[in-house]
mmCIF file of C-alpha atoms in Angstrom:
data_model
loop_
_atom_site.group_PDB
_atom_site.id
_atom_site.type_symbol
_atom_site.label_atom_id
_atom_site.label_comp_id
_atom_site.label_asym_id
_atom_site.label_seq_id
_atom_site.Cartn_x
_atom_site.Cartn_y
_atom_site.Cartn_z
ATOM 1 C CA ASP A 1 -146.659 -67.067 99.577
ATOM 2 C CA THR A 2 -147.435 -63.229 100.461
ATOM 3 C CA ASN A 3 -147.037 -64.387 104.340
ATOM 4 C CA ALA A 4 -143.374 -66.193 103.293
ATOM 5 C CA ALA A 5 -142.091 -63.047 101.421
ATOM 6 C CA LEU A 6 -143.173 -61.341 104.479
ATOM 7 C CA THR A 7 -141.763 -63.793 106.829
ATOM 8 C CA VAL A 8 -138.066 -63.295 104.784
ATOM 9 C CA GLU A 9 -138.683 -59.109 105.023
ATOM 10 C CA ILE A 10 -139.284 -59.340 108.655
ATOM 11 C CA ALA A 11 -136.092 -61.855 109.226
ATOM 12 C CA GLU A 12 -133.725 -59.575 106.917
ATOM 13 C CA ARG A 13 -134.858 -56.491 108.908
ATOM 14 C CA ARG A 14 -134.638 -57.840 112.273
ATOM 15 C CA ALA A 15 -131.040 -59.109 110.872
ATOM 16 C CA ALA A 16 -129.824 -55.613 109.954
ATOM 17 C CA GLU A 17 -130.464 -54.049 112.822
ATOM 18 C CA GLU A 18 -128.866 -56.702 114.894
ATOM 19 C CA GLU A 19 -125.486 -55.960 112.967
ATOM 20 C CA LEU A 20 -126.500 -51.897 113.349
ATOM 21 C CA ARG A 21 -126.444 -52.705 117.277
ATOM 22 C CA ARG A 22 -123.383 -54.786 116.906
ATOM 23 C CA SER A 23 -121.360 -52.214 114.965
ATOM 24 C CA GLU A 24 -122.893 -49.285 116.866
ATOM 25 C CA THR A 25 -121.494 -51.481 120.245
ATOM 26 C CA LEU A 26 -117.997 -52.152 118.376
ATOM 27 C CA LEU A 27 -117.491 -48.271 117.428
ATOM 28 C CA ALA A 28 -118.275 -47.155 121.101
ATOM 29 C CA GLN A 29 -116.231 -49.641 122.807
ATOM 30 C CA GLY A 30 -113.775 -48.853 119.951
ATOM 31 C CA GLN A 31 -114.264 -44.914 120.810
ATOM 32 C CA LYS A 32 -114.148 -45.638 124.588
ATOM 33 C CA LEU A 33 -110.632 -47.874 124.354
ATOM 34 C CA SER A 34 -108.772 -45.295 121.905
ATOM 35 C CA ARG A 35 -110.565 -42.417 124.099
ATOM 36 C CA THR A 36 -111.921 -40.488 121.070
ATOM 37 C CA ALA A 37 -114.976 -38.992 120.643
ATOM 38 C CA SER A 38 -116.841 -37.984 117.507
ATOM 39 C CA TRP A 39 -119.595 -35.303 116.777
ATOM 40 C CA THR A 40 -121.222 -33.237 114.442
ATOM 41 C CA LEU A 41 -122.482 -29.811 114.411
ATOM 42 C CA GLN A 42 -124.735 -27.440 111.918
ATOM 43 C CA PRO A 43 -122.587 -24.306 112.246
ATOM 44 C CA ALA A 44 -126.398 -22.374 111.123
ATOM 45 C CA SER A 45 -127.845 -23.457 114.239
ATOM 46 C CA GLY A 46 -125.086 -24.248 116.574
ATOM 47 C CA GLU A 47 -126.816 -27.645 116.978
ATOM 48 C CA MET A 48 -124.352 -30.683 117.527
ATOM 49 C CA ARG A 49 -124.627 -34.440 118.160
ATOM 50 C CA TRP A 50 -122.357 -36.150 120.602
ATOM 51 C CA SER A 51 -121.073 -39.801 120.921
ATOM 52 C CA ALA A 52 -121.318 -41.409 124.075
ATOM 53 C CA GLU A 53 -117.597 -41.281 124.786
ATOM 54 C CA LEU A 54 -117.896 -37.345 124.402
ATOM 55 C CA PHE A 55 -120.263 -36.907 126.931
ATOM 56 C CA GLU A 56 -117.799 -39.161 128.865
ATOM 57 C CA ILE A 57 -114.288 -36.921 128.244
ATOM 58 C CA PHE A 58 -116.674 -33.646 128.716
ATOM 59 C CA GLY A 59 -117.579 -35.381 132.519
ATOM 60 C CA THR A 60 -121.238 -34.445 131.086
ATOM 61 C CA ASP A 61 -124.221 -36.402 132.510
ATOM 62 C CA ARG A 62 -125.956 -37.496 129.107
ATOM 63 C CA ALA A 63 -129.731 -37.618 130.473
ATOM 64 C CA ALA A 64 -129.059 -33.854 131.654
ATOM 65 C CA ALA A 65 -127.703 -32.113 128.602
ATOM 66 C CA THR A 66 -128.323 -31.285 124.916
ATOM 67 C CA PRO A 67 -125.138 -31.145 122.637
ATOM 68 C CA SER A 68 -124.754 -27.571 121.476
ATOM 69 C CA LEU A 69 -121.501 -25.757 120.230
ATOM 70 C CA GLU A 70 -122.313 -23.409 123.244
ATOM 71 C CA LEU A 71 -122.423 -26.289 125.529
ATOM 72 C CA PHE A 72 -119.230 -27.576 123.598
ATOM 73 C CA ARG A 73 -117.449 -23.590 124.212
ATOM 74 C CA ASP A 74 -118.323 -23.796 127.883
ATOM 75 C CA ARG A 75 -116.396 -26.992 128.609
ATOM 76 C CA VAL A 76 -113.228 -24.976 126.697
ATOM 77 C CA HIS A 77 -110.426 -23.620 129.128
ATOM 78 C CA PRO A 78 -111.395 -19.882 129.390
ATOM 79 C CA ASP A 79 -107.440 -19.142 128.091
ATOM 80 C CA ASP A 80 -108.094 -21.567 124.680
ATOM 81 C CA CYS A 81 -111.483 -20.419 123.863
ATOM 82 C CA ALA A 82 -109.959 -17.574 121.377
ATOM 83 C CA ARG A 83 -107.787 -20.441 119.441
ATOM 84 C CA PHE A 84 -110.582 -22.537 119.616
ATOM 85 C CA ASP A 85 -113.299 -20.275 118.025
ATOM 86 C CA ALA A 86 -110.678 -18.568 115.308
ATOM 87 C CA ALA A 87 -109.841 -22.909 114.049
ATOM 88 C CA MET A 88 -113.684 -23.107 113.576
ATOM 89 C CA ALA A 89 -114.801 -19.891 111.733
ATOM 90 C CA ALA A 90 -111.078 -20.186 109.690
ATOM 91 C CA ALA A 91 -112.299 -24.012 108.729
ATOM 92 C CA ILE A 92 -115.747 -22.921 108.234
ATOM 93 C CA GLU A 93 -115.910 -19.613 106.165
ATOM 94 C CA GLY A 94 -112.686 -21.189 104.339
ATOM 95 C CA ASN A 95 -114.546 -24.584 103.866
ATOM 96 C CA THR A 96 -111.226 -26.566 105.211
ATOM 97 C CA ASN A 97 -110.317 -28.819 107.981
ATOM 98 C CA PHE A 98 -109.372 -27.755 111.103
ATOM 99 C CA SER A 99 -107.408 -29.033 113.852
ATOM 100 C CA CYS A 100 -106.823 -27.086 117.795
ATOM 101 C CA GLU A 101 -105.409 -28.863 120.640
ATOM 102 C CA VAL A 102 -106.974 -27.053 123.737
ATOM 103 C CA ARG A 103 -107.855 -27.614 127.513
ATOM 104 C CA ILE A 104 -111.296 -29.049 128.713
ATOM 105 C CA THR A 105 -112.552 -27.958 132.691
ATOM 106 C CA LEU A 106 -114.699 -30.469 134.193
ATOM 107 C CA GLN A 107 -117.285 -29.384 136.650
ATOM 108 C CA GLY A 108 -114.793 -30.930 139.279
ATOM 109 C CA GLY A 109 -112.860 -28.775 138.569
ATOM 110 C CA GLY A 110 -110.011 -30.726 136.944
ATOM 111 C CA VAL A 111 -108.352 -30.246 133.519
ATOM 112 C CA LYS A 112 -107.855 -32.698 130.113
ATOM 113 C CA HIS A 113 -106.462 -31.936 127.539
ATOM 114 C CA VAL A 114 -108.037 -33.118 123.763
ATOM 115 C CA HIS A 115 -107.080 -32.493 120.544
ATOM 116 C CA ALA A 116 -109.921 -31.276 118.439
ATOM 117 C CA LEU A 117 -110.188 -32.323 114.619
ATOM 118 C CA GLY A 118 -112.858 -31.344 112.322
ATOM 119 C CA GLU A 119 -113.987 -31.782 108.521
ATOM 120 C CA ILE A 120 -116.591 -29.763 106.432
ATOM 121 C CA GLN A 121 -119.192 -31.310 104.421
ATOM 122 C CA THR A 122 -120.721 -29.331 102.128
ATOM 123 C CA GLY A 123 -123.435 -30.299 99.609
ATOM 124 C CA SER A 124 -125.844 -28.980 97.042
ATOM 125 C CA GLY A 125 -129.422 -28.663 98.835
ATOM 126 C CA ARG A 126 -128.308 -28.900 102.814
ATOM 127 C CA ASP A 127 -126.699 -26.757 105.204
ATOM 128 C CA THR A 128 -123.098 -27.305 105.755
ATOM 129 C CA GLU A 129 -121.956 -29.866 108.523
ATOM 130 C CA VAL A 130 -119.106 -30.232 110.294
ATOM 131 C CA ILE A 131 -117.619 -33.419 111.285
ATOM 132 C CA GLY A 132 -115.447 -33.805 113.817
ATOM 133 C CA THR A 133 -113.078 -36.061 116.810
ATOM 134 C CA VAL A 134 -112.079 -35.509 119.892
ATOM 135 C CA MET A 135 -109.553 -37.414 121.450
ATOM 136 C CA ASP A 136 -108.268 -37.430 124.868
ATOM 137 C CA LEU A 137 -104.773 -36.878 125.492
ATOM 138 C CA THR A 138 -104.570 -36.399 129.530
ATOM 139 C CA GLU A 139 -102.651 -39.777 129.823
ATOM 140 C CA ARG A 140 -100.310 -39.163 127.028
ATOM 141 C CA LYS A 141 -99.555 -35.889 128.351
ATOM 142 C CA ARG A 142 -99.253 -37.299 132.128
ATOM 143 C CA THR A 143 -97.112 -39.490 130.381
ATOM 144 C CA GLU A 144 -94.517 -36.917 128.581
ATOM 145 C CA GLN A 145 -94.450 -34.986 131.520
ATOM 146 C CA ALA A 146 -93.517 -38.341 133.858
ATOM 147 C CA LEU A 147 -91.213 -39.078 131.263
ATOM 148 C CA HIS A 148 -89.438 -35.165 130.829
ATOM 149 C CA ASP A 149 -89.124 -35.180 134.914
ATOM 150 C CA ALA A 150 -87.610 -38.575 134.556
ATOM 151 C CA GLU A 151 -85.068 -36.891 132.293
ATOM 152 C CA ALA A 152 -84.554 -33.939 134.608
ATOM 153 C CA ASP A 153 -83.593 -36.012 137.139
ATOM 154 C CA LEU A 154 -81.328 -38.245 135.389
ATOM 155 C CA ALA A 155 -79.736 -35.230 134.271
ATOM 156 C CA ARG A 156 -79.458 -33.783 137.755
ATOM 157 C CA THR A 157 -77.952 -37.000 138.978
ATOM 158 C CA LEU A 158 -75.274 -37.049 136.452
ATOM 159 C CA ARG A 159 -74.431 -33.846 137.099
ATOM 160 C CA LEU A 160 -74.203 -34.364 140.602
ATOM 161 C CA ALA A 161 -71.500 -38.011 140.274
ATOM 162 C CA THR A 162 -69.346 -35.927 137.623
ATOM 163 C CA VAL A 163 -68.925 -33.494 140.699
ATOM 164 C CA ALA A 164 -68.674 -36.023 142.712
ATOM 165 C CA GLU A 165 -65.926 -37.837 140.305
ATOM 166 C CA LEU A 166 -64.317 -35.053 139.753
ATOM 167 C CA THR A 167 -63.908 -34.396 143.671
ATOM 168 C CA ALA A 168 -62.775 -37.571 144.456
ATOM 169 C CA SER A 169 -60.517 -37.279 141.587
ATOM 170 C CA ILE A 170 -58.892 -33.792 142.804
ATOM 171 C CA ALA A 171 -58.365 -35.492 146.191
ATOM 172 C CA HIS A 172 -56.763 -38.403 144.826
ATOM 173 C CA GLU A 173 -54.495 -35.745 143.307
ATOM 174 C CA ILE A 174 -53.669 -33.783 146.756
ATOM 175 C CA ASN A 175 -53.599 -36.295 149.144
ATOM 176 C CA GLN A 176 -50.426 -38.152 146.914
ATOM 177 C CA PRO A 177 -48.455 -35.490 147.762
ATOM 178 C CA LEU A 178 -49.448 -34.387 150.809
ATOM 179 C CA ALA A 179 -48.599 -37.898 152.252
ATOM 180 C CA ALA A 180 -44.841 -37.834 151.029
ATOM 181 C CA ILE A 181 -45.055 -33.950 152.864
ATOM 182 C CA VAL A 182 -46.572 -35.236 155.860
ATOM 183 C CA ALA A 183 -43.899 -38.930 155.833
ATOM 184 C CA ASN A 184 -40.372 -36.232 154.697
ATOM 185 C CA ALA A 185 -41.398 -33.772 157.713
ATOM 186 C CA SER A 186 -42.229 -36.803 160.264
ATOM 187 C CA ALA A 187 -38.376 -37.982 158.856
ATOM 188 C CA CYS A 188 -37.075 -34.793 159.772
ATOM 189 C CA ALA A 189 -38.279 -34.072 163.092
ATOM 190 C CA ARG A 190 -36.792 -37.722 163.961
ATOM 191 C CA PHE A 191 -33.237 -36.380 162.608
ATOM 192 C CA LEU A 192 -33.167 -33.121 163.984
ATOM 193 C CA ALA A 193 -34.792 -34.555 167.380
ATOM 194 C CA ARG A 194 -31.248 -37.040 167.026
ATOM 195 C CA GLY A 195 -28.751 -33.776 167.820
ATOM 196 C CA PRO A 196 -26.193 -31.791 165.055
ATOM 197 C CA ALA A 197 -24.822 -35.706 163.623
ATOM 198 C CA ALA A 198 -27.881 -35.921 161.801
ATOM 199 C CA LEU A 199 -28.031 -32.621 160.822
ATOM 200 C CA PRO A 200 -27.692 -33.880 157.066
ATOM 201 C CA ASN A 201 -30.515 -36.104 157.111
ATOM 202 C CA ALA A 202 -32.893 -33.134 157.992
ATOM 203 C CA ARG A 203 -31.665 -31.524 155.738
ATOM 204 C CA GLU A 204 -32.327 -33.589 153.703
ATOM 205 C CA ALA A 205 -36.197 -34.838 154.129
ATOM 206 C CA ALA A 206 -36.377 -30.884 154.619
ATOM 207 C CA ASP A 207 -35.575 -30.298 150.978
ATOM 208 C CA CYS A 208 -37.869 -33.064 149.983
ATOM 209 C CA ILE A 209 -40.769 -31.396 151.046
ATOM 210 C CA GLU A 210 -39.315 -28.625 148.662
ATOM 211 C CA ILE A 211 -39.413 -30.345 145.420
ATOM 212 C CA GLY A 212 -42.929 -31.839 146.529
#
């Protein structure tokens, strides 16, 4: 009976471990697909834990780096560091959540846009902990910029089309009286060429030009 119970316990433990591994795999796949990473921070020591996706977003070698707040800040763009620090400090001091959008500088010289979110966890008998996420907004920013550029191009094209329409309309309005003037001037010249007898006709053609 003891052996049977032990066998059942071992089987249950293996099943639980397998389910845990499956859940971790699903979580990692979900984070990768959504470009969202998770992290935890111990403010007192600066120690952090990063999910695999955060290493990917930061472009950091998982085997060669130890997660820490200092390493996290090293990835934040210098122009955004003060804003990030202020958001983090206000959250920890005020025991409130924080949200901050910053740029991340990559080792190869590239830049990513991310949105960092954090929630303060406190409890009796343990230190304050921050649990957070980092969402990669780079592709969304690129799409938004491409949409903005397309809208600007469309607006410019519409303005050019409007100018072209206006030019064509003005040209049409001018061409009609010009054609009449040219026709009457030609008639007047022909009548004048016939001599004095055709002067009344020439005068009539000239009067038409003046009226036009």
